[in-house]
mmCIF file of C-alpha atoms in Angstrom:
data_model
loop_
_atom_site.group_PDB
_atom_site.id
_atom_site.type_symbol
_atom_site.label_atom_id
_atom_site.label_comp_id
_atom_site.label_asym_id
_atom_site.label_seq_id
_atom_site.Cartn_x
_atom_site.Cartn_y
_atom_site.Cartn_z
ATOM 1 C CA ASP H 1 14.314 3.813 26.245
ATOM 2 C CA SER H 2 13.174 0.827 24.182
ATOM 3 C CA GLY H 3 16.523 -0.972 24.379
ATOM 4 C CA VAL H 4 16.916 -0.901 20.588
ATOM 5 C CA THR H 5 19.893 1.136 19.445
ATOM 6 C CA GLN H 6 20.256 2.609 15.998
ATOM 7 C CA THR H 7 23.291 4.371 14.620
ATOM 8 C CA PRO H 8 23.875 6.887 13.269
ATOM 9 C CA LYS H 9 21.010 9.165 14.301
ATOM 10 C CA HIS H 10 21.474 11.439 11.325
ATOM 11 C CA LEU H 11 23.129 10.910 7.963
ATOM 12 C CA ILE H 12 23.529 13.325 5.096
ATOM 13 C CA THR H 13 24.921 11.980 1.859
ATOM 14 C CA ALA H 14 24.940 12.659 -1.854
ATOM 15 C CA THR H 15 22.980 10.939 -4.594
ATOM 16 C CA GLY H 16 24.668 7.825 -5.911
ATOM 17 C CA GLN H 17 26.390 7.053 -2.630
ATOM 18 C CA ARG H 18 26.071 4.023 -0.381
ATOM 19 C CA VAL H 19 25.360 4.038 3.347
ATOM 20 C CA THR H 20 25.022 1.456 6.103
ATOM 21 C CA LEU H 21 22.561 1.777 8.951
ATOM 22 C CA ARG H 22 23.131 -0.269 12.060
ATOM 23 C CA CYS H 23 20.724 -1.703 14.596
ATOM 24 C CA SER H 24 21.305 -3.467 17.904
ATOM 25 C CA PRO H 25 18.154 -5.201 19.105
ATOM 26 C CA ARG H 26 17.020 -5.516 22.698
ATOM 27 C CA SER H 27 18.929 -8.084 24.675
ATOM 28 C CA GLY H 28 17.342 -11.482 24.050
ATOM 29 C CA ASP H 29 15.320 -10.439 21.000
ATOM 30 C CA LEU H 30 15.898 -12.691 18.021
ATOM 31 C CA SER H 31 13.816 -10.862 15.451
ATOM 32 C CA VAL H 32 14.729 -7.602 13.753
ATOM 33 C CA TYR H 33 12.523 -5.549 11.432
ATOM 34 C CA TRP H 34 13.405 -2.600 9.226
ATOM 35 C CA TYR H 35 10.912 0.110 8.308
ATOM 36 C CA GLN H 36 11.091 3.229 6.177
ATOM 37 C CA GLN H 37 8.992 6.223 7.136
ATOM 38 C CA SER H 38 8.410 9.089 4.741
ATOM 39 C CA LEU H 39 5.727 11.767 4.628
ATOM 40 C CA ASP H 40 4.075 10.487 1.469
ATOM 41 C CA GLN H 41 4.414 6.718 1.970
ATOM 42 C CA GLY H 42 3.915 6.420 5.693
ATOM 43 C CA LEU H 43 5.606 3.575 7.556
ATOM 44 C CA GLN H 44 6.653 0.897 5.075
ATOM 45 C CA PHE H 45 7.862 -2.543 6.104
ATOM 46 C CA LEU H 46 11.135 -3.389 4.391
ATOM 47 C CA ILE H 47 12.437 -6.675 5.727
ATOM 48 C CA GLN H 48 12.527 -8.970 8.758
ATOM 49 C CA TYR H 49 15.248 -11.256 10.079
ATOM 50 C CA TYR H 50 14.919 -13.954 12.692
ATOM 51 C CA ASN H 51 18.006 -15.408 14.331
ATOM 52 C CA GLY H 52 20.181 -14.578 11.350
ATOM 53 C CA GLU H 53 17.829 -15.648 8.598
ATOM 54 C CA GLU H 54 15.549 -13.594 6.394
ATOM 55 C CA ARG H 55 11.953 -14.266 7.368
ATOM 56 C CA ALA H 56 9.779 -11.780 5.532
ATOM 57 C CA LYS H 57 10.288 -9.243 2.812
ATOM 58 C CA GLY H 58 8.242 -6.156 2.131
ATOM 59 C CA ASN H 59 8.654 -3.168 -0.126
ATOM 60 C CA ILE H 60 12.427 -3.284 -0.191
ATOM 61 C CA LEU H 61 14.145 -1.991 -3.305
ATOM 62 C CA GLU H 62 16.820 -4.057 -5.040
ATOM 63 C CA ARG H 63 19.285 -1.267 -4.241
ATOM 64 C CA PHE H 64 18.721 -2.022 -0.565
ATOM 65 C CA SER H 65 19.967 -5.070 1.301
ATOM 66 C CA ALA H 66 20.134 -6.164 4.893
ATOM 67 C CA GLN H 67 21.599 -8.856 7.047
ATOM 68 C CA GLN H 68 21.544 -10.042 10.633
ATOM 69 C CA PHE H 69 24.817 -11.152 12.159
ATOM 70 C CA PRO H 70 25.508 -13.976 14.640
ATOM 71 C CA ASP H 71 25.487 -11.478 17.520
ATOM 72 C CA LEU H 72 21.973 -10.531 16.290
ATOM 73 C CA HIS H 73 22.748 -6.965 15.327
ATOM 74 C CA SER H 74 21.530 -5.996 11.894
ATOM 75 C CA GLU H 75 22.661 -3.701 9.132
ATOM 76 C CA LEU H 76 20.646 -2.114 6.338
ATOM 77 C CA ASN H 77 22.688 -1.183 3.278
ATOM 78 C CA LEU H 78 21.333 1.444 0.917
ATOM 79 C CA SER H 79 23.170 1.965 -2.355
ATOM 80 C CA SER H 80 22.892 4.161 -5.453
ATOM 81 C CA LEU H 81 20.989 6.579 -3.285
ATOM 82 C CA GLU H 82 18.335 8.803 -4.791
ATOM 83 C CA LEU H 83 16.677 11.927 -3.448
ATOM 84 C CA GLY H 84 13.525 9.910 -2.821
ATOM 85 C CA ASP H 85 15.361 7.655 -0.389
ATOM 86 C CA SER H 86 15.440 10.489 2.121
ATOM 87 C CA ALA H 87 13.392 9.223 5.055
ATOM 88 C CA LEU H 88 13.462 8.009 8.619
ATOM 89 C CA TYR H 89 14.628 4.406 8.843
ATOM 90 C CA PHE H 90 13.516 2.473 11.873
ATOM 91 C CA CYS H 91 14.666 -0.794 13.261
ATOM 92 C CA ALA H 92 12.456 -2.764 15.614
ATOM 93 C CA SER H 93 12.981 -5.985 17.508
ATOM 94 C CA SER H 94 10.802 -8.563 19.143
ATOM 95 C CA VAL H 95 11.382 -11.663 21.188
ATOM 96 C CA ARG H 96 10.230 -14.337 18.836
ATOM 97 C CA GLY H 97 9.006 -12.541 15.753
ATOM 98 C CA GLY H 98 6.048 -14.848 15.876
ATOM 99 C CA LEU H 99 2.468 -14.557 16.936
ATOM 100 C CA ASN H 100 1.228 -11.919 19.326
ATOM 101 C CA THR H 101 4.463 -10.226 20.164
ATOM 102 C CA GLU H 102 4.947 -6.506 20.366
ATOM 103 C CA ALA H 103 7.776 -4.746 18.584
ATOM 104 C CA PHE H 104 10.197 -2.353 20.215
ATOM 105 C CA PHE H 105 11.421 0.460 18.023
ATOM 106 C CA GLY H 106 14.700 2.312 17.965
ATOM 107 C CA GLN H 107 14.832 6.078 17.630
ATOM 108 C CA GLY H 108 15.548 5.849 13.934
ATOM 109 C CA THR H 109 18.160 7.078 11.510
ATOM 110 C CA ARG H 110 17.225 10.187 9.578
ATOM 111 C CA LEU H 111 18.740 9.898 6.121
ATOM 112 C CA THR H 112 18.967 12.970 3.931
ATOM 113 C CA VAL H 113 20.117 12.504 0.349
ATOM 114 C CA VAL H 114 21.216 15.723 -1.326
ATOM 115 C CA SER L 1 0.796 -1.301 0.860
ATOM 116 C CA GLN L 2 -1.107 -0.213 3.960
ATOM 117 C CA GLN L 3 -3.159 -2.888 5.667
ATOM 118 C CA GLY L 4 -4.628 -0.613 8.289
ATOM 119 C CA GLU L 5 -6.292 2.706 7.629
ATOM 120 C CA GLU L 6 -6.847 5.058 10.518
ATOM 121 C CA ASP L 7 -9.677 7.526 10.831
ATOM 122 C CA PRO L 8 -9.735 10.459 11.281
ATOM 123 C CA GLN L 9 -6.402 11.601 9.871
ATOM 124 C CA ALA L 10 -6.222 14.380 12.422
ATOM 125 C CA LEU L 11 -8.020 15.044 15.683
ATOM 126 C CA SER L 12 -7.911 18.105 17.902
ATOM 127 C CA ILE L 13 -9.524 18.054 21.329
ATOM 128 C CA GLN L 14 -9.441 19.897 24.635
ATOM 129 C CA GLU L 15 -7.551 18.517 27.599
ATOM 130 C CA GLY L 16 -9.842 16.323 29.679
ATOM 131 C CA GLU L 17 -11.941 15.176 26.725
ATOM 132 C CA ASN L 18 -11.901 11.664 25.351
ATOM 133 C CA ALA L 19 -10.221 10.873 22.037
ATOM 134 C CA THR L 20 -11.522 8.096 19.820
ATOM 135 C CA MET L 21 -9.495 6.839 16.889
ATOM 136 C CA ASN L 22 -10.550 4.162 14.440
ATOM 137 C CA CYS L 23 -8.694 1.676 12.299
ATOM 138 C CA SER L 24 -9.953 -0.533 9.501
ATOM 139 C CA TYR L 25 -8.066 -3.360 7.871
ATOM 140 C CA LYS L 26 -8.525 -5.711 4.973
ATOM 141 C CA THR L 27 -7.325 -9.229 5.703
ATOM 142 C CA SER L 28 -7.572 -11.706 8.557
ATOM 143 C CA ILE L 29 -5.247 -10.960 11.413
ATOM 144 C CA ASN L 30 -3.522 -12.647 14.339
ATOM 145 C CA ASN L 31 -3.619 -9.442 16.339
ATOM 146 C CA LEU L 32 -3.904 -5.690 16.048
ATOM 147 C CA GLN L 33 -1.596 -3.299 17.836
ATOM 148 C CA TRP L 34 -1.640 0.421 18.524
ATOM 149 C CA TYR L 35 1.539 2.479 18.645
ATOM 150 C CA ARG L 36 2.286 6.068 19.475
ATOM 151 C CA GLN L 37 4.948 8.275 17.923
ATOM 152 C CA ASN L 38 6.093 11.626 19.184
ATOM 153 C CA SER L 39 7.358 13.906 16.450
ATOM 154 C CA GLY L 40 10.385 12.387 14.716
ATOM 155 C CA ARG L 41 10.900 9.795 17.439
ATOM 156 C CA GLY L 42 10.571 6.026 17.511
ATOM 157 C CA LEU L 43 7.252 4.275 17.871
ATOM 158 C CA VAL L 44 6.148 3.137 21.290
ATOM 159 C CA HIS L 45 3.907 0.127 21.720
ATOM 160 C CA LEU L 46 0.656 0.928 23.534
ATOM 161 C CA ILE L 47 -1.532 -2.145 23.452
ATOM 162 C CA LEU L 48 -2.031 -5.434 21.605
ATOM 163 C CA ILE L 49 -5.393 -7.103 21.098
ATOM 164 C CA ARG L 50 -5.596 -10.640 19.799
ATOM 165 C CA SER L 51 -8.048 -11.724 17.143
ATOM 166 C CA ASN L 52 -10.093 -13.688 19.697
ATOM 167 C CA GLU L 53 -10.413 -10.700 22.042
ATOM 168 C CA ARG L 54 -13.057 -8.022 21.765
ATOM 169 C CA GLU L 55 -11.939 -5.410 24.257
ATOM 170 C CA LYS L 56 -8.836 -4.598 26.237
ATOM 171 C CA HIS L 57 -7.916 -1.927 28.751
ATOM 172 C CA SER L 58 -4.612 -0.447 29.793
ATOM 173 C CA GLY L 59 -4.724 2.575 32.085
ATOM 174 C CA ARG L 60 -6.567 5.332 30.219
ATOM 175 C CA LEU L 61 -6.564 3.304 27.014
ATOM 176 C CA ARG L 62 -9.419 1.140 25.811
ATOM 177 C CA VAL L 63 -9.178 -0.839 22.600
ATOM 178 C CA THR L 64 -11.966 -2.722 20.880
ATOM 179 C CA LEU L 65 -11.741 -5.137 18.003
ATOM 180 C CA ASP L 66 -14.544 -6.222 15.689
ATOM 181 C CA THR L 67 -13.186 -8.914 13.381
ATOM 182 C CA SER L 68 -16.492 -9.197 11.523
ATOM 183 C CA LYS L 69 -16.193 -5.566 10.484
ATOM 184 C CA LYS L 70 -12.395 -5.694 10.341
ATOM 185 C CA SER L 71 -12.138 -2.630 12.511
ATOM 186 C CA SER L 72 -10.677 -1.458 15.791
ATOM 187 C CA SER L 73 -10.971 1.631 17.914
ATOM 188 C CA LEU L 74 -8.636 3.216 20.411
ATOM 189 C CA LEU L 75 -10.162 5.360 23.139
ATOM 190 C CA ILE L 76 -7.996 7.612 25.271
ATOM 191 C CA THR L 77 -9.959 8.884 28.240
ATOM 192 C CA ALA L 78 -9.336 12.132 30.114
ATOM 193 C CA SER L 79 -6.767 13.246 27.578
ATOM 194 C CA ARG L 80 -3.730 15.279 28.557
ATOM 195 C CA ALA L 81 -1.545 17.676 26.578
ATOM 196 C CA ALA L 82 1.193 15.038 26.812
ATOM 197 C CA ASP L 83 -0.988 12.680 24.740
ATOM 198 C CA THR L 84 -0.310 14.883 21.716
ATOM 199 C CA ALA L 85 1.338 12.548 19.209
ATOM 200 C CA SER L 86 0.687 10.421 16.150
ATOM 201 C CA TYR L 87 -1.103 7.134 16.712
ATOM 202 C CA PHE L 88 -0.770 4.135 14.425
ATOM 203 C CA CYS L 89 -2.609 0.877 14.209
ATOM 204 C CA ALA L 90 -0.613 -2.113 13.025
ATOM 205 C CA THR L 91 -1.887 -5.481 11.949
ATOM 206 C CA ASP L 92 -0.161 -8.804 12.176
ATOM 207 C CA ALA L 93 -1.696 -10.662 9.248
ATOM 208 C CA ALA L 94 -2.846 -14.236 9.739
ATOM 209 C CA GLY L 95 -1.087 -16.906 7.743
ATOM 210 C CA ALA L 96 1.969 -14.800 7.030
ATOM 211 C CA ASN L 97 5.305 -14.613 8.717
ATOM 212 C CA SER L 98 4.887 -12.058 11.426
ATOM 213 C CA LYS L 99 5.336 -8.605 10.026
ATOM 214 C CA LEU L 100 3.520 -5.605 11.344
ATOM 215 C CA THR L 101 1.833 -3.537 8.671
ATOM 216 C CA PHE L 102 1.097 0.013 9.714
ATOM 217 C CA GLY L 103 -1.511 2.526 8.695
ATOM 218 C CA LYS L 104 -0.619 6.139 7.930
ATOM 219 C CA GLY L 105 -1.459 7.290 11.412
ATOM 220 C CA ILE L 106 -3.675 9.799 13.193
ATOM 221 C CA THR L 107 -2.319 13.093 14.444
ATOM 222 C CA LEU L 108 -3.821 13.880 17.826
ATOM 223 C CA SER L 109 -3.522 17.356 19.271
ATOM 224 C CA VAL L 110 -4.662 17.923 22.838
ATOM 225 C CA ARG L 111 -5.076 21.589 23.686
ATOM 226 C CA PRO L 112 -4.244 22.602 27.260
#
């Protein structure tokens, strides 16, 4: 158990809908990362937050947004969903989000858009 | 975009043999990390090697880093069936806010 909790584990929704994925980082970790994993694209970095502020942005679509709350949990909002958004979404956390720190991954949310 | 590229894409070996996996990357890095993923599960951190280190050991794992060639290798000695998983290298690019960029991974199958 990595200590990172993601909910829900599975989500099935229709095209055009909006969903929210939730992540609770390990106790004491200030940095949260979101990744999307699909068969064709591999593991893609979406966005990183550190202590409530956005720190780095990757290949995140405009239809997607995220935030980190004062209690350090994070949410990833996906809207106007398309079939191609079906993927595993992972959250990871690390202590400082700085140099030479390992990331701890949650078990992921499997999103299926039908 | 992928920073790291693993090689081979798939590897099948017999239990007890050694498994060697390679990773190449493009830009300067702070460190390189290897992760393991069992099917459909979260990634588990295996080992981190800093840019000023050349070799690191952890149990049956040995990682090397050659910054002049921008490459790393992961050696798993005396493999076990339980080592069957996907293995990813991830780079923490120098000069950027820390974000791990992953390769597409290597599928390792260890036959009992």
